[in-house]
């Protein structure tokens, strides 16, 4: 990769929608040696409003103008997945590091194109799988690495949500359930986080197989997925995702079973998890999560660009979640 010859990361953001209100963008102005210098959205009214509310002087309605703004030396793509590949290519060709929202793209093939274009132009590619940097998930990884619950045997994802999940921002145009934009349904939006998190714990997913269906016919995309997967370290896993359950059946749980105990954690809940060990009282671990949930990951990106550290979520690591999702949804019934 080319050396980042700047003392400050000056962000240009493409697509300042909901995710940029609290989760991500505000953190860029709170991190040392990091600042937002320009934002872009196709709607002039909306981008001007965002810029004024967040104290940003420069705004555009054209992505290429933002990318080629000489003040911008890193690009954050915060759009829906259907334009991630196109915008990533433009930023990479301009020689600017790329930070892109998740899922990384609509499918694994698009992910590979993004990786290749960034490698060709020698710019780093980061992806917003920010759970890799949140303290309670980092703590779980530490416990797994030291064998706190013994040798890991299995992991199970159990995700049940109503037709309009409360854990997802409700938008006027719900692109998350439009496959031509998102790649699939809520599975692609939510399971991508879960599969990437497990890859953070156990290494690459090397096998995945599953079935999917559109049972409720409430929208075009699949609304139920079941499957199995395996990791490079030998851990086997299963998943069951359904997005048309009753309110009473809602569930967000990952269960990790080891030879000496078990860990239960929510992917989208608070900063907490519980450890169960034979002959001992359950141990509950809890930390406060940052107001701007992406801040720890963005800090790692800034650190890497300035030559002081490394980011745990790259294009290569993130693409594996898309690979697994492609396989888990390859058989439709």
GROMACS .gro file of C-alpha atoms in nm:
model
  333
    1UNK     CA    1   0.000   0.000   0.000
    2UNK     CA    2   0.111   0.353  -0.068
    3UNK     CA    3   0.218   0.550   0.237
    4UNK     CA    4  -0.051   0.786   0.365
    5UNK     CA    5   0.147   1.110   0.352
    6UNK     CA    6  -0.077   1.323   0.571
    7UNK     CA    7  -0.073   1.416   0.938
    8UNK     CA    8  -0.453   1.430   0.955
    9UNK     CA    9  -0.732   1.217   0.807
   10UNK     CA   10  -0.968   1.454   0.626
   11UNK     CA   11  -1.287   1.265   0.554
   12UNK     CA   12  -1.526   1.308   0.267
   13UNK     CA   13  -1.855   1.126   0.327
   14UNK     CA   14  -2.078   0.996   0.048
   15UNK     CA   15  -2.439   0.933   0.153
   16UNK     CA   16  -2.505   1.120   0.476
   17UNK     CA   17  -2.822   0.938   0.574
   18UNK     CA   18  -2.938   0.782   0.900
   19UNK     CA   19  -2.615   0.598   0.984
   20UNK     CA   20  -2.425   0.928   0.976
   21UNK     CA   21  -2.642   1.105   1.231
   22UNK     CA   22  -2.506   0.934   1.543
   23UNK     CA   23  -2.348   0.595   1.473
   24UNK     CA   24  -2.050   0.692   1.260
   25UNK     CA   25  -1.976   1.036   1.119
   26UNK     CA   26  -1.979   1.245   1.440
   27UNK     CA   27  -1.698   1.026   1.575
   28UNK     CA   28  -1.475   1.138   1.289
   29UNK     CA   29  -1.468   1.488   1.435
   30UNK     CA   30  -1.399   1.365   1.790
   31UNK     CA   31  -1.096   1.150   1.712
   32UNK     CA   32  -0.756   1.326   1.725
   33UNK     CA   33  -0.607   1.399   1.382
   34UNK     CA   34  -0.940   1.327   1.212
   35UNK     CA   35  -1.200   1.565   1.072
   36UNK     CA   36  -1.489   1.578   0.823
   37UNK     CA   37  -1.422   1.828   0.546
   38UNK     CA   38  -1.699   1.749   0.296
   39UNK     CA   39  -2.026   1.556   0.264
   40UNK     CA   40  -2.234   1.443  -0.032
   41UNK     CA   41  -2.594   1.340  -0.094
   42UNK     CA   42  -2.798   1.354  -0.414
   43UNK     CA   43  -3.066   1.568  -0.254
   44UNK     CA   44  -2.937   1.925  -0.226
   45UNK     CA   45  -3.192   2.005   0.044
   46UNK     CA   46  -3.092   1.707   0.259
   47UNK     CA   47  -2.717   1.738   0.220
   48UNK     CA   48  -2.724   2.112   0.289
   49UNK     CA   49  -2.933   2.049   0.600
   50UNK     CA   50  -2.690   1.780   0.721
   51UNK     CA   51  -2.389   2.003   0.662
   52UNK     CA   52  -2.542   2.295   0.847
   53UNK     CA   53  -2.651   2.085   1.145
   54UNK     CA   54  -2.308   1.922   1.177
   55UNK     CA   55  -2.096   2.230   1.111
   56UNK     CA   56  -1.947   2.114   0.780
   57UNK     CA   57  -1.859   2.388   0.531
   58UNK     CA   58  -1.845   2.191   0.205
   59UNK     CA   59  -2.121   1.981   0.055
   60UNK     CA   60  -2.189   1.824  -0.283
   61UNK     CA   61  -2.468   1.648  -0.472
   62UNK     CA   62  -2.219   1.469  -0.697
   63UNK     CA   63  -1.997   1.190  -0.560
   64UNK     CA   64  -1.712   1.248  -0.806
   65UNK     CA   65  -1.684   1.612  -0.702
   66UNK     CA   66  -1.641   1.507  -0.339
   67UNK     CA   67  -1.390   1.234  -0.425
   68UNK     CA   68  -1.178   1.476  -0.627
   69UNK     CA   69  -1.195   1.756  -0.372
   70UNK     CA   70  -0.825   1.816  -0.285
   71UNK     CA   71  -0.915   1.871   0.081
   72UNK     CA   72  -1.049   1.513   0.104
   73UNK     CA   73  -0.784   1.246   0.162
   74UNK     CA   74  -1.008   0.955   0.275
   75UNK     CA   75  -1.356   0.856   0.160
   76UNK     CA   76  -1.636   0.707   0.372
   77UNK     CA   77  -1.905   0.541   0.158
   78UNK     CA   78  -2.224   0.538   0.367
   79UNK     CA   79  -2.470   0.451   0.092
   80UNK     CA   80  -2.678   0.137   0.036
   81UNK     CA   81  -2.473  -0.158  -0.100
   82UNK     CA   82  -2.578  -0.134  -0.466
   83UNK     CA   83  -2.334   0.153  -0.531
   84UNK     CA   84  -2.048   0.044  -0.303
   85UNK     CA   85  -1.851  -0.113  -0.588
   86UNK     CA   86  -1.889   0.185  -0.823
   87UNK     CA   87  -1.796   0.441  -0.557
   88UNK     CA   88  -1.510   0.229  -0.424
   89UNK     CA   89  -1.361   0.218  -0.774
   90UNK     CA   90  -1.383   0.595  -0.810
   91UNK     CA   91  -1.219   0.659  -0.472
   92UNK     CA   92  -0.945   0.401  -0.530
   93UNK     CA   93  -0.868   0.541  -0.876
   94UNK     CA   94  -0.831   0.882  -0.709
   95UNK     CA   95  -0.577   0.726  -0.473
   96UNK     CA   96  -0.785   0.777  -0.159
   97UNK     CA   97  -0.835   0.521   0.122
   98UNK     CA   98  -1.187   0.378   0.141
   99UNK     CA   99  -1.411   0.309   0.439
  100UNK     CA  100  -1.736   0.146   0.331
  101UNK     CA  101  -2.055   0.054   0.513
  102UNK     CA  102  -2.165  -0.305   0.562
  103UNK     CA  103  -2.256  -0.534   0.410
  104UNK     CA  104  -1.952  -0.468   0.196
  105UNK     CA  105  -2.144  -0.528  -0.127
  106UNK     CA  106  -2.444  -0.716  -0.263
  107UNK     CA  107  -2.246  -1.036  -0.318
  108UNK     CA  108  -1.901  -1.189  -0.292
  109UNK     CA  109  -1.815  -1.120  -0.657
  110UNK     CA  110  -1.860  -0.745  -0.603
  111UNK     CA  111  -1.646  -0.768  -0.289
  112UNK     CA  112  -1.363  -0.925  -0.489
  113UNK     CA  113  -1.379  -0.642  -0.745
  114UNK     CA  114  -1.354  -0.387  -0.465
  115UNK     CA  115  -1.053  -0.563  -0.316
  116UNK     CA  116  -0.884  -0.589  -0.655
  117UNK     CA  117  -0.930  -0.224  -0.749
  118UNK     CA  118  -0.796  -0.108  -0.412
  119UNK     CA  119  -0.497  -0.340  -0.441
  120UNK     CA  120  -0.432  -0.216  -0.796
  121UNK     CA  121  -0.423   0.146  -0.680
  122UNK     CA  122  -0.248   0.058  -0.352
  123UNK     CA  123  -0.507   0.212  -0.122
  124UNK     CA  124  -0.641   0.046   0.194
  125UNK     CA  125  -1.001  -0.073   0.211
  126UNK     CA  126  -1.185  -0.082   0.543
  127UNK     CA  127  -1.540  -0.202   0.617
  128UNK     CA  128  -1.777  -0.094   0.896
  129UNK     CA  129  -1.792  -0.419   1.091
  130UNK     CA  130  -1.746  -0.214   1.404
  131UNK     CA  131  -1.830  -0.495   1.645
  132UNK     CA  132  -1.473  -0.617   1.599
  133UNK     CA  133  -1.364  -0.314   1.803
  134UNK     CA  134  -1.636  -0.298   2.070
  135UNK     CA  135  -1.504  -0.379   2.419
  136UNK     CA  136  -1.735  -0.665   2.516
  137UNK     CA  137  -1.672  -0.851   2.190
  138UNK     CA  138  -1.298  -0.793   2.226
  139UNK     CA  139  -1.328  -0.937   2.578
  140UNK     CA  140  -1.507  -1.247   2.447
  141UNK     CA  141  -1.228  -1.300   2.194
  142UNK     CA  142  -0.972  -1.275   2.475
  143UNK     CA  143  -1.160  -1.533   2.683
  144UNK     CA  144  -1.185  -1.769   2.386
  145UNK     CA  145  -0.816  -1.731   2.306
  146UNK     CA  146  -0.706  -1.826   2.659
  147UNK     CA  147  -0.942  -2.124   2.674
  148UNK     CA  148  -1.168  -1.982   2.942
  149UNK     CA  149  -1.454  -2.210   2.837
  150UNK     CA  150  -1.226  -2.483   2.708
  151UNK     CA  151  -1.202  -2.607   2.352
  152UNK     CA  152  -1.480  -2.455   2.143
  153UNK     CA  153  -1.719  -2.714   2.005
  154UNK     CA  154  -2.011  -2.532   1.844
  155UNK     CA  155  -2.167  -2.192   1.795
  156UNK     CA  156  -2.532  -2.118   1.721
  157UNK     CA  157  -2.697  -1.800   1.594
  158UNK     CA  158  -3.067  -1.761   1.677
  159UNK     CA  159  -3.226  -1.452   1.524
  160UNK     CA  160  -3.602  -1.399   1.532
  161UNK     CA  161  -3.765  -1.065   1.450
  162UNK     CA  162  -4.106  -0.929   1.356
  163UNK     CA  163  -4.181  -0.812   1.002
  164UNK     CA  164  -4.063  -0.457   1.084
  165UNK     CA  165  -3.774  -0.511   1.329
  166UNK     CA  166  -3.726  -0.241   1.590
  167UNK     CA  167  -3.348  -0.291   1.585
  168UNK     CA  168  -3.339  -0.148   1.231
  169UNK     CA  169  -3.399   0.216   1.145
  170UNK     CA  170  -3.736   0.253   0.973
  171UNK     CA  171  -3.693   0.437   0.645
  172UNK     CA  172  -3.941   0.581   0.395
  173UNK     CA  173  -3.774   0.376   0.123
  174UNK     CA  174  -3.681   0.048   0.291
  175UNK     CA  175  -3.392  -0.053   0.066
  176UNK     CA  176  -3.288  -0.328   0.310
  177UNK     CA  177  -3.557  -0.560   0.174
  178UNK     CA  178  -3.496  -0.477  -0.192
  179UNK     CA  179  -3.247  -0.738  -0.324
  180UNK     CA  180  -3.142  -0.527  -0.621
  181UNK     CA  181  -3.017  -0.265  -0.373
  182UNK     CA  182  -2.914  -0.462  -0.064
  183UNK     CA  183  -2.837  -0.805  -0.206
  184UNK     CA  184  -3.120  -0.967  -0.008
  185UNK     CA  185  -3.344  -0.897   0.288
  186UNK     CA  186  -3.286  -0.830   0.656
  187UNK     CA  187  -3.064  -1.138   0.660
  188UNK     CA  188  -2.800  -0.957   0.454
  189UNK     CA  189  -2.819  -0.651   0.677
  190UNK     CA  190  -2.808  -0.827   1.016
  191UNK     CA  191  -2.650  -1.169   0.963
  192UNK     CA  192  -2.353  -1.001   0.798
  193UNK     CA  193  -2.263  -0.852   1.137
  194UNK     CA  194  -2.305  -1.188   1.310
  195UNK     CA  195  -2.105  -1.392   1.060
  196UNK     CA  196  -1.824  -1.136   1.054
  197UNK     CA  197  -1.817  -1.132   1.435
  198UNK     CA  198  -1.782  -1.511   1.448
  199UNK     CA  199  -1.504  -1.493   1.190
  200UNK     CA  200  -1.335  -1.242   1.423
  201UNK     CA  201  -1.360  -1.500   1.702
  202UNK     CA  202  -1.274  -1.820   1.513
  203UNK     CA  203  -1.107  -1.730   1.182
  204UNK     CA  204  -1.231  -1.757   0.826
  205UNK     CA  205  -1.554  -1.936   0.743
  206UNK     CA  206  -1.443  -2.217   0.512
  207UNK     CA  207  -1.780  -2.391   0.459
  208UNK     CA  208  -2.137  -2.268   0.448
  209UNK     CA  209  -2.457  -2.425   0.324
  210UNK     CA  210  -2.821  -2.339   0.379
  211UNK     CA  211  -3.178  -2.296   0.269
  212UNK     CA  212  -3.389  -1.984   0.241
  213UNK     CA  213  -3.750  -1.903   0.165
  214UNK     CA  214  -3.997  -1.619   0.145
  215UNK     CA  215  -4.267  -1.760   0.372
  216UNK     CA  216  -4.477  -1.453   0.453
  217UNK     CA  217  -4.455  -1.290   0.106
  218UNK     CA  218  -4.446  -0.950   0.276
  219UNK     CA  219  -4.173  -0.832   0.039
  220UNK     CA  220  -3.959  -0.966  -0.244
  221UNK     CA  221  -3.655  -1.083  -0.045
  222UNK     CA  222  -3.609  -1.400   0.157
  223UNK     CA  223  -3.749  -1.376   0.512
  224UNK     CA  224  -3.612  -1.699   0.661
  225UNK     CA  225  -3.268  -1.860   0.637
  226UNK     CA  226  -3.133  -2.173   0.804
  227UNK     CA  227  -2.786  -2.312   0.761
  228UNK     CA  228  -2.460  -2.456   0.886
  229UNK     CA  229  -2.103  -2.337   0.860
  230UNK     CA  230  -1.749  -2.424   0.965
  231UNK     CA  231  -1.447  -2.217   1.060
  232UNK     CA  232  -1.081  -2.268   0.979
  233UNK     CA  233  -1.005  -2.362   1.340
  234UNK     CA  234  -1.249  -2.653   1.330
  235UNK     CA  235  -1.545  -2.495   1.510
  236UNK     CA  236  -1.882  -2.591   1.360
  237UNK     CA  237  -2.185  -2.364   1.364
  238UNK     CA  238  -2.551  -2.335   1.280
  239UNK     CA  239  -2.784  -2.043   1.224
  240UNK     CA  240  -3.157  -1.982   1.217
  241UNK     CA  241  -3.282  -1.643   1.104
  242UNK     CA  242  -3.652  -1.562   1.071
  243UNK     CA  243  -3.789  -1.212   1.014
  244UNK     CA  244  -4.162  -1.276   1.035
  245UNK     CA  245  -4.210  -1.409   1.388
  246UNK     CA  246  -4.439  -1.287   1.665
  247UNK     CA  247  -4.325  -1.022   1.910
  248UNK     CA  248  -4.317  -1.284   2.186
  249UNK     CA  249  -4.074  -1.498   1.984
  250UNK     CA  250  -3.816  -1.223   1.919
  251UNK     CA  251  -3.463  -1.339   1.988
  252UNK     CA  252  -3.111  -1.210   1.929
  253UNK     CA  253  -2.865  -1.463   2.066
  254UNK     CA  254  -2.531  -1.621   1.988
  255UNK     CA  255  -2.442  -1.926   2.198
  256UNK     CA  256  -2.080  -2.044   2.205
  257UNK     CA  257  -2.031  -2.389   2.357
  258UNK     CA  258  -1.695  -2.508   2.484
  259UNK     CA  259  -1.569  -2.816   2.666
  260UNK     CA  260  -1.568  -2.627   2.998
  261UNK     CA  261  -1.851  -2.377   2.961
  262UNK     CA  262  -2.071  -2.157   2.750
  263UNK     CA  263  -2.098  -1.791   2.648
  264UNK     CA  264  -2.426  -1.623   2.552
  265UNK     CA  265  -2.432  -1.281   2.389
  266UNK     CA  266  -2.664  -1.057   2.188
  267UNK     CA  267  -2.524  -0.915   1.867
  268UNK     CA  268  -2.741  -0.603   1.866
  269UNK     CA  269  -2.801  -0.556   2.236
  270UNK     CA  270  -2.614  -0.384   2.515
  271UNK     CA  271  -2.243  -0.424   2.582
  272UNK     CA  272  -2.283  -0.741   2.783
  273UNK     CA  273  -2.258  -1.119   2.781
  274UNK     CA  274  -2.285  -1.408   3.027
  275UNK     CA  275  -2.041  -1.690   3.094
  276UNK     CA  276  -2.161  -2.025   3.229
  277UNK     CA  277  -1.912  -2.277   3.372
  278UNK     CA  278  -1.975  -2.611   3.538
  279UNK     CA  279  -1.989  -2.584   3.916
  280UNK     CA  280  -1.973  -2.203   3.918
  281UNK     CA  281  -2.222  -1.918   3.933
  282UNK     CA  282  -2.288  -1.752   3.595
  283UNK     CA  283  -2.066  -1.450   3.537
  284UNK     CA  284  -2.221  -1.142   3.375
  285UNK     CA  285  -1.988  -0.897   3.201
  286UNK     CA  286  -2.114  -0.550   3.110
  287UNK     CA  287  -1.963  -0.229   2.977
  288UNK     CA  288  -2.112   0.096   2.848
  289UNK     CA  289  -2.098   0.123   2.472
  290UNK     CA  290  -1.982   0.446   2.307
  291UNK     CA  291  -2.245   0.699   2.201
  292UNK     CA  292  -2.104   0.685   1.848
  293UNK     CA  293  -2.094   0.308   1.811
  294UNK     CA  294  -1.841   0.307   1.526
  295UNK     CA  295  -1.591   0.527   1.707
  296UNK     CA  296  -1.353   0.251   1.827
  297UNK     CA  297  -1.327   0.106   1.476
  298UNK     CA  298  -1.283   0.447   1.314
  299UNK     CA  299  -1.011   0.521   1.568
  300UNK     CA  300  -0.829   0.209   1.448
  301UNK     CA  301  -0.861   0.322   1.086
  302UNK     CA  302  -0.717   0.665   1.167
  303UNK     CA  303  -0.440   0.494   1.363
  304UNK     CA  304  -0.350   0.268   1.071
  305UNK     CA  305  -0.355   0.549   0.815
  306UNK     CA  306  -0.122   0.754   1.035
  307UNK     CA  307   0.113   0.458   1.077
  308UNK     CA  308   0.042   0.400   1.445
  309UNK     CA  309  -0.173   0.085   1.452
  310UNK     CA  310  -0.400  -0.141   1.250
  311UNK     CA  311  -0.771  -0.187   1.178
  312UNK     CA  312  -0.929  -0.531   1.236
  313UNK     CA  313  -1.191  -0.494   0.960
  314UNK     CA  314  -1.057  -0.486   0.605
  315UNK     CA  315  -1.199  -0.562   0.265
  316UNK     CA  316  -1.045  -0.908   0.280
  317UNK     CA  317  -1.194  -0.996   0.621
  318UNK     CA  318  -1.532  -0.840   0.538
  319UNK     CA  319  -1.568  -1.021   0.206
  320UNK     CA  320  -1.588  -1.355   0.389
  321UNK     CA  321  -1.927  -1.261   0.538
  322UNK     CA  322  -2.061  -1.205   0.186
  323UNK     CA  323  -1.911  -1.538   0.075
  324UNK     CA  324  -2.093  -1.714   0.357
  325UNK     CA  325  -2.423  -1.532   0.295
  326UNK     CA  326  -2.411  -1.620  -0.075
  327UNK     CA  327  -2.378  -1.988   0.018
  328UNK     CA  328  -2.638  -1.979   0.295
  329UNK     CA  329  -2.899  -1.834   0.057
  330UNK     CA  330  -2.802  -2.029  -0.256
  331UNK     CA  331  -3.086  -2.281  -0.224
  332UNK     CA  332  -3.432  -2.125  -0.228
  333UNK     CA  333  -3.745  -2.327  -0.153
   0.00000   0.00000   0.00000
